[in-house]
Amino acid sequence: MSTLFFSFLFLVLTADALMTFMVPVVVYLLTGSIEYSGLSYAVWWLPRLLLIPMIGQCIDNVGIRPLSIISDIIKTAGCLFLIFQNSADPLVISITFGVIGSLVSIGNSQTLIAYEKIIATLSRAREHHINLMSRMDFLAMVIGPVVGILLIDFGYKYLLIIPCLLYFLNAGYFSWVRLNPIKKVNSKNSGSAVGRQAVSSMGFIASVPVLLGVIFLSMGNNMFDGLIESSGAALVELNMNMPVKYFGVIDIVAGVFWGAGYLCLWCHAYQDEAPSALADGAILCGFSFAFFDCLSCVVRDLCPVLCHEHIWQGCMWKCRSNDKNRSDSFA
C-alpha cells in the first residue's frame, strides 16, 4: 500500500470531519433556533438507517472505484450547492444542510468500507494498515474541527471550498489509480433463504445477552450524541456566552478520547485481557467526566478573555449611557 493511498484517505476523512463540524454550527448560526438544529440533525441521520446497510452490497455490485468516484462527486456537488444557495428560510436551511450532511455521513461510511476492502484485498500487512486507517480516522476527527474553528470567521461559504476541493481530488485519485480486480463471489440466494438467514441472525442476537447489551448501549450513546449535536451549538452560545464555533471543541475532545479508548482496547487485544480492557474503559470514562468538568470551569474563567470584543462593546455602551445620563442631569 502506497503513502499516496493513505494520504488521500486522510484528506477525505478530514473533509468529512470538517463537514460534520460545519452542519450544526452553520445551521444554528443561520437560524438561531434549537428546533431547526434538531430538525437538521434528524434529516442528517435518519437516511443512514436505510442506506448504510446497502453500501457493502453496492460495492460488490458496482465496484470500489466507480462507487468511490460517484460518492465523491455527489459530496462535491453538495458542497457546491451549499455555496451557491442563498435561501433565508430557516426550514430550507435546516433541511438542505441536513440532507448534505446525510450524504457526507453515508459517503464517509462508504469510504471506510471501500478502503477496508482494498486493504483486505491488496495489502500484505492487513492488520497494520487497518490500525493505521483507524488512527487516521481519529486524527481527522481532531484536525477537521480545528480547521473549522480557525477559518469559519472568514465565512462558511469560503470554508466549504476546502472539503469541496478535497472530495474532488479524491475522486480524481480514484479515476487515476488502478486496482487489481477483486474476485466476486456469485452467491445467488433465493428470497426465502435470505429471509431464513435474517430470522436466524435475529434469533442469535436475541439469545446472546452481551450482544443485546451492546445494542442498547449503542442506542443510548446515539441518543446522547444526537442531543449534544443538535443542541450543543445553542448551549455554547447561550449558557457559556462563547462564539458558536467553539462547539467544535466537543468534536475535538470526542475524537481524542475515542482514539484513547481505541488504543486501550488495541493494547489489550494482543494479551486477550477482556477484564483489563473493561477496567481501562471504565477508568477512561471517569477521567473523561473529570476532564469535562475541569474544562467547563476553565472555559467559564476564560469566557471574558475569549469574548473580549463583546465585553468591550458592552463597556463602551455603558460609558456612553453614563455620559448621556450625566449630561441630562446637568441640563
Tab-separated table of C-alpha atoms in Angstrom:
chain	number	residue	atom	x	y	z
A	1	MET	CA	0.000	0.000	0.000
A	2	SER	CA	1.433	3.368	-1.049
A	3	THR	CA	1.782	6.527	1.012
A	4	LEU	CA	-0.313	8.373	-1.575
A	5	PHE	CA	-3.153	5.927	-0.949
A	6	PHE	CA	-3.299	6.739	2.777
A	7	SER	CA	-2.706	10.442	2.136
A	8	PHE	CA	-5.899	10.713	0.110
A	9	LEU	CA	-7.717	8.666	2.743
A	10	PHE	CA	-6.657	11.159	5.403
A	11	LEU	CA	-7.699	14.107	3.232
A	12	VAL	CA	-11.192	12.784	2.600
A	13	LEU	CA	-11.657	11.812	6.277
A	14	THR	CA	-10.585	15.338	7.287
A	15	ALA	CA	-13.111	16.790	4.838
A	16	ASP	CA	-15.835	14.592	6.355
A	17	ALA	CA	-14.898	15.725	9.878
A	18	LEU	CA	-14.941	19.359	8.767
A	19	MET	CA	-18.421	18.939	7.299
A	20	THR	CA	-19.574	17.204	10.487
A	21	PHE	CA	-18.429	20.273	12.409
A	22	MET	CA	-19.972	22.748	9.981
A	23	VAL	CA	-23.503	21.362	9.687
A	24	PRO	CA	-24.745	22.009	13.268
A	25	VAL	CA	-22.720	25.212	13.662
A	26	VAL	CA	-23.834	26.821	10.397
A	27	VAL	CA	-27.477	25.774	10.838
A	28	TYR	CA	-27.588	27.420	14.249
A	29	LEU	CA	-25.718	30.483	13.010
A	30	LEU	CA	-28.197	30.975	10.167
A	31	THR	CA	-31.407	30.058	12.002
A	32	GLY	CA	-30.661	30.837	15.656
A	33	SER	CA	-33.083	28.070	16.647
A	34	ILE	CA	-32.541	24.850	18.575
A	35	GLU	CA	-35.634	23.380	16.927
A	36	TYR	CA	-34.260	23.807	13.428
A	37	SER	CA	-30.898	22.438	14.584
A	38	GLY	CA	-32.674	19.329	15.849
A	39	LEU	CA	-34.597	19.009	12.590
A	40	SER	CA	-31.359	19.275	10.636
A	41	TYR	CA	-29.801	16.563	12.778
A	42	ALA	CA	-32.808	14.276	12.255
A	43	VAL	CA	-32.658	14.779	8.479
A	44	TRP	CA	-28.902	14.207	8.737
A	45	TRP	CA	-29.041	10.802	10.411
A	46	LEU	CA	-32.344	9.106	9.558
A	47	PRO	CA	-31.434	8.197	5.929
A	48	ARG	CA	-28.363	6.360	7.206
A	49	LEU	CA	-30.573	3.693	8.771
A	50	LEU	CA	-31.712	2.614	5.308
A	51	LEU	CA	-28.745	3.352	3.062
A	52	ILE	CA	-25.630	2.370	5.044
A	53	PRO	CA	-26.545	-1.359	5.255
A	54	MET	CA	-26.751	-1.350	1.447
A	55	ILE	CA	-23.226	0.058	0.944
A	56	GLY	CA	-21.478	-3.308	1.149
A	57	GLN	CA	-23.776	-4.826	-1.454
A	58	CYS	CA	-23.375	-1.757	-3.699
A	59	ILE	CA	-19.595	-2.097	-3.517
A	60	ASP	CA	-19.854	-5.746	-4.537
A	61	ASN	CA	-22.210	-4.985	-7.421
A	62	VAL	CA	-20.839	-1.690	-8.728
A	63	GLY	CA	-17.184	-1.930	-7.703
A	64	ILE	CA	-14.936	0.053	-5.389
A	65	ARG	CA	-13.611	2.582	-7.895
A	66	PRO	CA	-16.904	3.563	-9.583
A	67	LEU	CA	-18.776	3.830	-6.300
A	68	SER	CA	-15.991	5.867	-4.679
A	69	ILE	CA	-15.910	8.261	-7.631
A	70	ILE	CA	-19.710	8.623	-7.591
A	71	SER	CA	-19.697	9.214	-3.822
A	72	ASP	CA	-17.046	11.938	-4.002
A	73	ILE	CA	-18.757	13.627	-6.958
A	74	ILE	CA	-22.052	13.690	-5.037
A	75	LYS	CA	-20.358	15.204	-1.989
A	76	THR	CA	-18.590	17.762	-4.173
A	77	ALA	CA	-21.897	18.718	-5.778
A	78	GLY	CA	-23.486	19.020	-2.328
A	79	CYS	CA	-20.772	21.411	-1.156
A	80	LEU	CA	-21.159	23.494	-4.302
A	81	PHE	CA	-24.930	23.614	-3.781
A	82	LEU	CA	-24.448	24.936	-0.234
A	83	ILE	CA	-22.006	27.545	-1.527
A	84	PHE	CA	-24.385	28.918	-4.154
A	85	GLN	CA	-27.717	28.627	-2.330
A	86	ASN	CA	-28.817	31.866	-0.650
A	87	SER	CA	-32.169	30.964	0.876
A	88	ALA	CA	-33.030	32.729	4.141
A	89	ASP	CA	-35.893	30.392	5.035
A	90	PRO	CA	-34.910	28.519	8.250
A	91	LEU	CA	-36.786	25.396	7.150
A	92	VAL	CA	-34.970	25.296	3.800
A	93	ILE	CA	-31.616	25.874	5.516
A	94	SER	CA	-32.257	23.127	8.049
A	95	ILE	CA	-33.374	20.526	5.514
A	96	THR	CA	-30.674	21.452	2.984
A	97	PHE	CA	-27.802	21.155	5.426
A	98	GLY	CA	-29.343	18.011	6.904
A	99	VAL	CA	-29.545	16.305	3.504
A	100	ILE	CA	-25.971	17.294	2.571
A	101	GLY	CA	-24.752	16.152	5.981
A	102	SER	CA	-26.510	12.834	5.455
A	103	LEU	CA	-24.805	12.402	2.084
A	104	VAL	CA	-21.448	13.166	3.695
A	105	SER	CA	-22.036	10.656	6.503
A	106	ILE	CA	-23.130	7.951	4.058
A	107	GLY	CA	-20.118	8.757	1.892
A	108	ASN	CA	-17.861	8.519	4.949
A	109	SER	CA	-19.150	5.021	5.683
A	110	GLN	CA	-18.662	4.098	2.035
A	111	THR	CA	-15.081	5.428	2.142
A	112	LEU	CA	-14.169	3.397	5.217
A	113	ILE	CA	-15.746	0.207	3.872
A	114	ALA	CA	-14.121	0.675	0.460
A	115	TYR	CA	-10.665	1.293	1.920
A	116	GLU	CA	-11.060	-1.672	4.262
A	117	LYS	CA	-11.917	-3.853	1.308
A	118	ILE	CA	-8.954	-2.534	-0.690
A	119	ILE	CA	-6.640	-3.234	2.244
A	120	ALA	CA	-8.074	-6.706	2.735
A	121	THR	CA	-7.585	-7.448	-0.967
A	122	LEU	CA	-4.208	-5.868	-1.754
A	123	SER	CA	-2.304	-5.446	1.498
A	124	ARG	CA	0.303	-7.864	2.802
A	125	ALA	CA	0.163	-6.308	6.287
A	126	ARG	CA	-3.578	-6.032	6.728
A	127	GLU	CA	-3.675	-5.600	10.492
A	128	HIS	CA	-1.077	-2.825	10.418
A	129	HIS	CA	-2.851	-0.940	7.643
A	130	ILE	CA	-6.284	-1.313	9.264
A	131	ASN	CA	-4.871	0.110	12.508
A	132	LEU	CA	-3.262	2.916	10.524
A	133	MET	CA	-6.601	3.707	8.903
A	134	SER	CA	-8.301	3.827	12.319
A	135	ARG	CA	-5.663	6.200	13.696
A	136	MET	CA	-6.094	8.425	10.638
A	137	ASP	CA	-9.836	8.498	11.262
A	138	PHE	CA	-9.337	9.645	14.855
A	139	LEU	CA	-6.756	12.249	13.825
A	140	ALA	CA	-9.106	13.586	11.148
A	141	MET	CA	-11.835	13.949	13.793
A	142	VAL	CA	-9.498	16.378	15.578
A	143	ILE	CA	-7.980	18.196	12.573
A	144	GLY	CA	-11.342	18.863	10.863
A	145	PRO	CA	-12.961	20.823	13.730
A	146	VAL	CA	-9.682	22.669	14.403
A	147	VAL	CA	-9.643	23.903	10.798
A	148	GLY	CA	-13.306	24.849	11.124
A	149	ILE	CA	-12.765	26.844	14.323
A	150	LEU	CA	-9.824	28.723	12.841
A	151	LEU	CA	-11.381	29.594	9.479
A	152	ILE	CA	-15.144	29.850	9.935
A	153	ASP	CA	-14.877	33.543	10.856
A	154	PHE	CA	-13.979	34.234	7.222
A	155	GLY	CA	-17.413	32.904	6.199
A	156	TYR	CA	-18.784	29.401	5.979
A	157	LYS	CA	-19.033	29.549	2.187
A	158	TYR	CA	-15.297	30.105	1.907
A	159	LEU	CA	-14.744	27.241	4.339
A	160	LEU	CA	-16.907	24.940	2.199
A	161	ILE	CA	-14.347	25.284	-0.587
A	162	ILE	CA	-11.883	23.137	1.404
A	163	PRO	CA	-13.975	19.926	1.625
A	164	CYS	CA	-15.257	20.514	-1.910
A	165	LEU	CA	-11.690	20.587	-3.222
A	166	LEU	CA	-10.629	17.551	-1.154
A	167	TYR	CA	-13.571	15.470	-2.400
A	168	PHE	CA	-12.772	16.456	-5.966
A	169	LEU	CA	-9.123	15.460	-5.535
A	170	ASN	CA	-10.106	12.083	-4.066
A	171	ALA	CA	-12.460	11.441	-6.980
A	172	GLY	CA	-9.624	12.296	-9.355
A	173	TYR	CA	-7.297	9.940	-7.492
A	174	PHE	CA	-9.714	7.023	-7.829
A	175	SER	CA	-10.165	7.888	-11.502
A	176	TRP	CA	-6.396	7.694	-11.998
A	177	VAL	CA	-5.383	4.784	-9.773
A	178	ARG	CA	-5.690	1.208	-10.996
A	179	LEU	CA	-6.615	-1.522	-8.536
A	180	ASN	CA	-6.220	-5.219	-9.011
A	181	PRO	CA	-9.535	-6.816	-9.921
A	182	ILE	CA	-11.429	-8.193	-6.973
A	183	LYS	CA	-12.959	-11.558	-7.456
A	184	LYS	CA	-16.647	-11.553	-6.913
A	185	VAL	CA	-18.419	-14.422	-5.262
A	186	ASN	CA	-21.556	-15.268	-7.115
A	187	SER	CA	-23.966	-16.253	-4.411
A	188	LYS	CA	-27.471	-16.498	-5.736
A	189	ASN	CA	-29.659	-16.900	-2.694
A	190	SER	CA	-33.382	-17.046	-3.043
A	191	GLY	CA	-35.590	-14.644	-1.176
A	192	SER	CA	-36.707	-17.370	1.225
A	193	ALA	CA	-33.085	-18.252	2.013
A	194	VAL	CA	-32.272	-14.622	2.741
A	195	GLY	CA	-35.337	-14.383	4.944
A	196	ARG	CA	-34.334	-17.503	6.879
A	197	GLN	CA	-30.839	-16.100	7.383
A	198	ALA	CA	-32.263	-12.845	8.714
A	199	VAL	CA	-34.568	-14.662	11.143
A	200	SER	CA	-31.746	-16.908	12.344
A	201	SER	CA	-29.465	-13.874	12.824
A	202	MET	CA	-32.113	-12.071	14.873
A	203	GLY	CA	-32.624	-15.193	16.949
A	204	PHE	CA	-28.891	-15.491	17.562
A	205	ILE	CA	-28.675	-11.843	18.649
A	206	ALA	CA	-31.634	-12.262	20.998
A	207	SER	CA	-30.036	-15.339	22.571
A	208	VAL	CA	-26.753	-13.596	23.473
A	209	PRO	CA	-27.121	-11.126	26.374
A	210	VAL	CA	-23.806	-9.409	25.596
A	211	LEU	CA	-24.956	-8.510	22.072
A	212	LEU	CA	-28.263	-7.198	23.396
A	213	GLY	CA	-26.412	-5.115	25.964
A	214	VAL	CA	-24.133	-3.672	23.304
A	215	ILE	CA	-27.143	-2.833	21.114
A	216	PHE	CA	-28.914	-0.963	23.919
A	217	LEU	CA	-25.661	0.748	24.879
A	218	SER	CA	-25.235	1.903	21.277
A	219	MET	CA	-28.820	3.178	21.242
A	220	GLY	CA	-28.212	5.208	24.385
A	221	ASN	CA	-24.931	6.501	23.025
A	222	ASN	CA	-26.557	7.636	19.779
A	223	MET	CA	-29.419	9.303	21.661
A	224	PHE	CA	-26.940	11.232	23.808
A	225	ASP	CA	-24.852	12.080	20.751
A	226	GLY	CA	-27.956	13.380	18.995
A	227	LEU	CA	-28.793	15.574	21.975
A	228	ILE	CA	-25.291	17.056	22.007
A	229	GLU	CA	-25.045	17.552	18.227
A	230	SER	CA	-28.468	19.162	17.924
A	231	SER	CA	-28.320	21.483	20.947
A	232	GLY	CA	-24.600	21.859	21.665
A	233	ALA	CA	-24.171	24.950	19.487
A	234	ALA	CA	-27.011	26.719	21.294
A	235	LEU	CA	-25.633	25.751	24.702
A	236	VAL	CA	-22.205	27.105	23.804
A	237	GLU	CA	-23.655	30.472	22.835
A	238	LEU	CA	-26.477	30.885	25.351
A	239	ASN	CA	-25.156	29.191	28.503
A	240	MET	CA	-21.411	29.694	28.097
A	241	ASN	CA	-21.560	33.075	26.320
A	242	MET	CA	-18.990	31.954	23.754
A	243	PRO	CA	-18.977	32.081	19.964
A	244	VAL	CA	-20.801	29.157	18.361
A	245	LYS	CA	-17.639	27.985	16.613
A	246	TYR	CA	-16.276	26.660	19.920
A	247	PHE	CA	-18.818	23.890	19.582
A	248	GLY	CA	-16.008	22.234	17.627
A	249	VAL	CA	-14.141	21.671	20.908
A	250	ILE	CA	-16.741	18.997	21.665
A	251	ASP	CA	-15.839	17.155	18.454
A	252	ILE	CA	-12.121	17.583	19.159
A	253	VAL	CA	-12.322	16.146	22.671
A	254	ALA	CA	-14.591	13.349	21.438
A	255	GLY	CA	-12.019	12.435	18.800
A	256	VAL	CA	-9.191	12.460	21.358
A	257	PHE	CA	-11.000	10.189	23.820
A	258	TRP	CA	-12.269	7.967	21.026
A	259	GLY	CA	-8.683	7.428	19.958
A	260	ALA	CA	-7.599	6.835	23.560
A	261	GLY	CA	-10.290	4.201	24.008
A	262	TYR	CA	-9.273	2.519	20.778
A	263	LEU	CA	-5.631	2.399	21.884
A	264	CYS	CA	-6.619	0.833	25.230
A	265	LEU	CA	-8.605	-1.909	23.529
A	266	TRP	CA	-5.875	-2.404	20.908
A	267	CYS	CA	-3.190	-2.845	23.579
A	268	HIS	CA	-5.234	-5.454	25.448
A	269	ALA	CA	-6.308	-7.275	22.293
A	270	TYR	CA	-2.893	-8.899	21.917
A	271	GLN	CA	-2.926	-10.114	25.533
A	272	ASP	CA	-6.540	-11.321	25.467
A	273	GLU	CA	-7.377	-9.456	28.668
A	274	ALA	CA	-11.034	-8.555	28.393
A	275	PRO	CA	-11.483	-7.647	32.125
A	276	SER	CA	-8.482	-5.315	31.978
A	277	ALA	CA	-9.838	-3.699	28.829
A	278	LEU	CA	-13.210	-3.112	30.508
A	279	ALA	CA	-11.477	-1.693	33.589
A	280	ASP	CA	-9.443	0.660	31.447
A	281	GLY	CA	-12.616	1.701	29.647
A	282	ALA	CA	-14.323	2.496	32.969
A	283	ILE	CA	-11.276	4.489	34.118
A	284	LEU	CA	-11.236	6.363	30.810
A	285	CYS	CA	-14.936	7.204	31.175
A	286	GLY	CA	-14.346	8.517	34.687
A	287	PHE	CA	-11.368	10.540	33.524
A	288	SER	CA	-13.398	11.974	30.652
A	289	PHE	CA	-16.115	13.151	33.068
A	290	ALA	CA	-13.472	14.756	35.302
A	291	PHE	CA	-11.825	16.310	32.255
A	292	PHE	CA	-15.069	17.824	31.011
A	293	ASP	CA	-15.820	19.151	34.493
A	294	CYS	CA	-12.412	20.841	34.670
A	295	LEU	CA	-12.772	22.059	31.086
A	296	SER	CA	-16.121	23.677	31.851
A	297	CYS	CA	-14.578	25.508	34.827
A	298	VAL	CA	-11.669	26.700	32.706
A	299	VAL	CA	-13.993	27.810	29.923
A	300	ARG	CA	-16.116	29.788	32.366
A	301	ASP	CA	-12.987	31.570	33.564
A	302	LEU	CA	-11.771	32.183	30.019
A	303	CYS	CA	-15.102	33.405	28.682
A	304	PRO	CA	-14.264	37.068	29.407
A	305	VAL	CA	-10.997	36.647	27.521
A	306	LEU	CA	-12.491	34.779	24.579
A	307	CYS	CA	-15.370	37.201	24.300
A	308	HIS	CA	-13.381	40.368	24.989
A	309	GLU	CA	-14.895	42.082	21.969
A	310	HIS	CA	-18.415	41.674	23.305
A	311	ILE	CA	-17.339	42.852	26.765
A	312	TRP	CA	-15.506	45.842	25.306
A	313	GLN	CA	-18.571	46.803	23.297
A	314	GLY	CA	-20.715	46.468	26.436
A	315	CYS	CA	-18.344	48.664	28.431
A	316	MET	CA	-18.316	51.305	25.714
A	317	TRP	CA	-22.105	51.256	25.568
A	318	LYS	CA	-22.299	51.588	29.353
A	319	CYS	CA	-19.853	54.510	29.375
A	320	ARG	CA	-21.849	56.257	26.683
A	321	SER	CA	-25.039	55.676	28.683
A	322	ASN	CA	-23.460	57.120	31.829
A	323	ASP	CA	-22.182	60.159	29.924
A	324	LYS	CA	-25.621	60.709	28.494
A	325	ASN	CA	-27.226	60.424	31.935
A	326	ARG	CA	-24.734	62.912	33.371
A	327	SER	CA	-25.410	65.392	30.572
A	328	ASP	CA	-29.146	65.027	31.108
A	329	SER	CA	-28.779	65.614	34.844
A	330	PHE	CA	-26.663	68.756	34.323
A	331	ALA	CA	-29.162	70.030	31.814
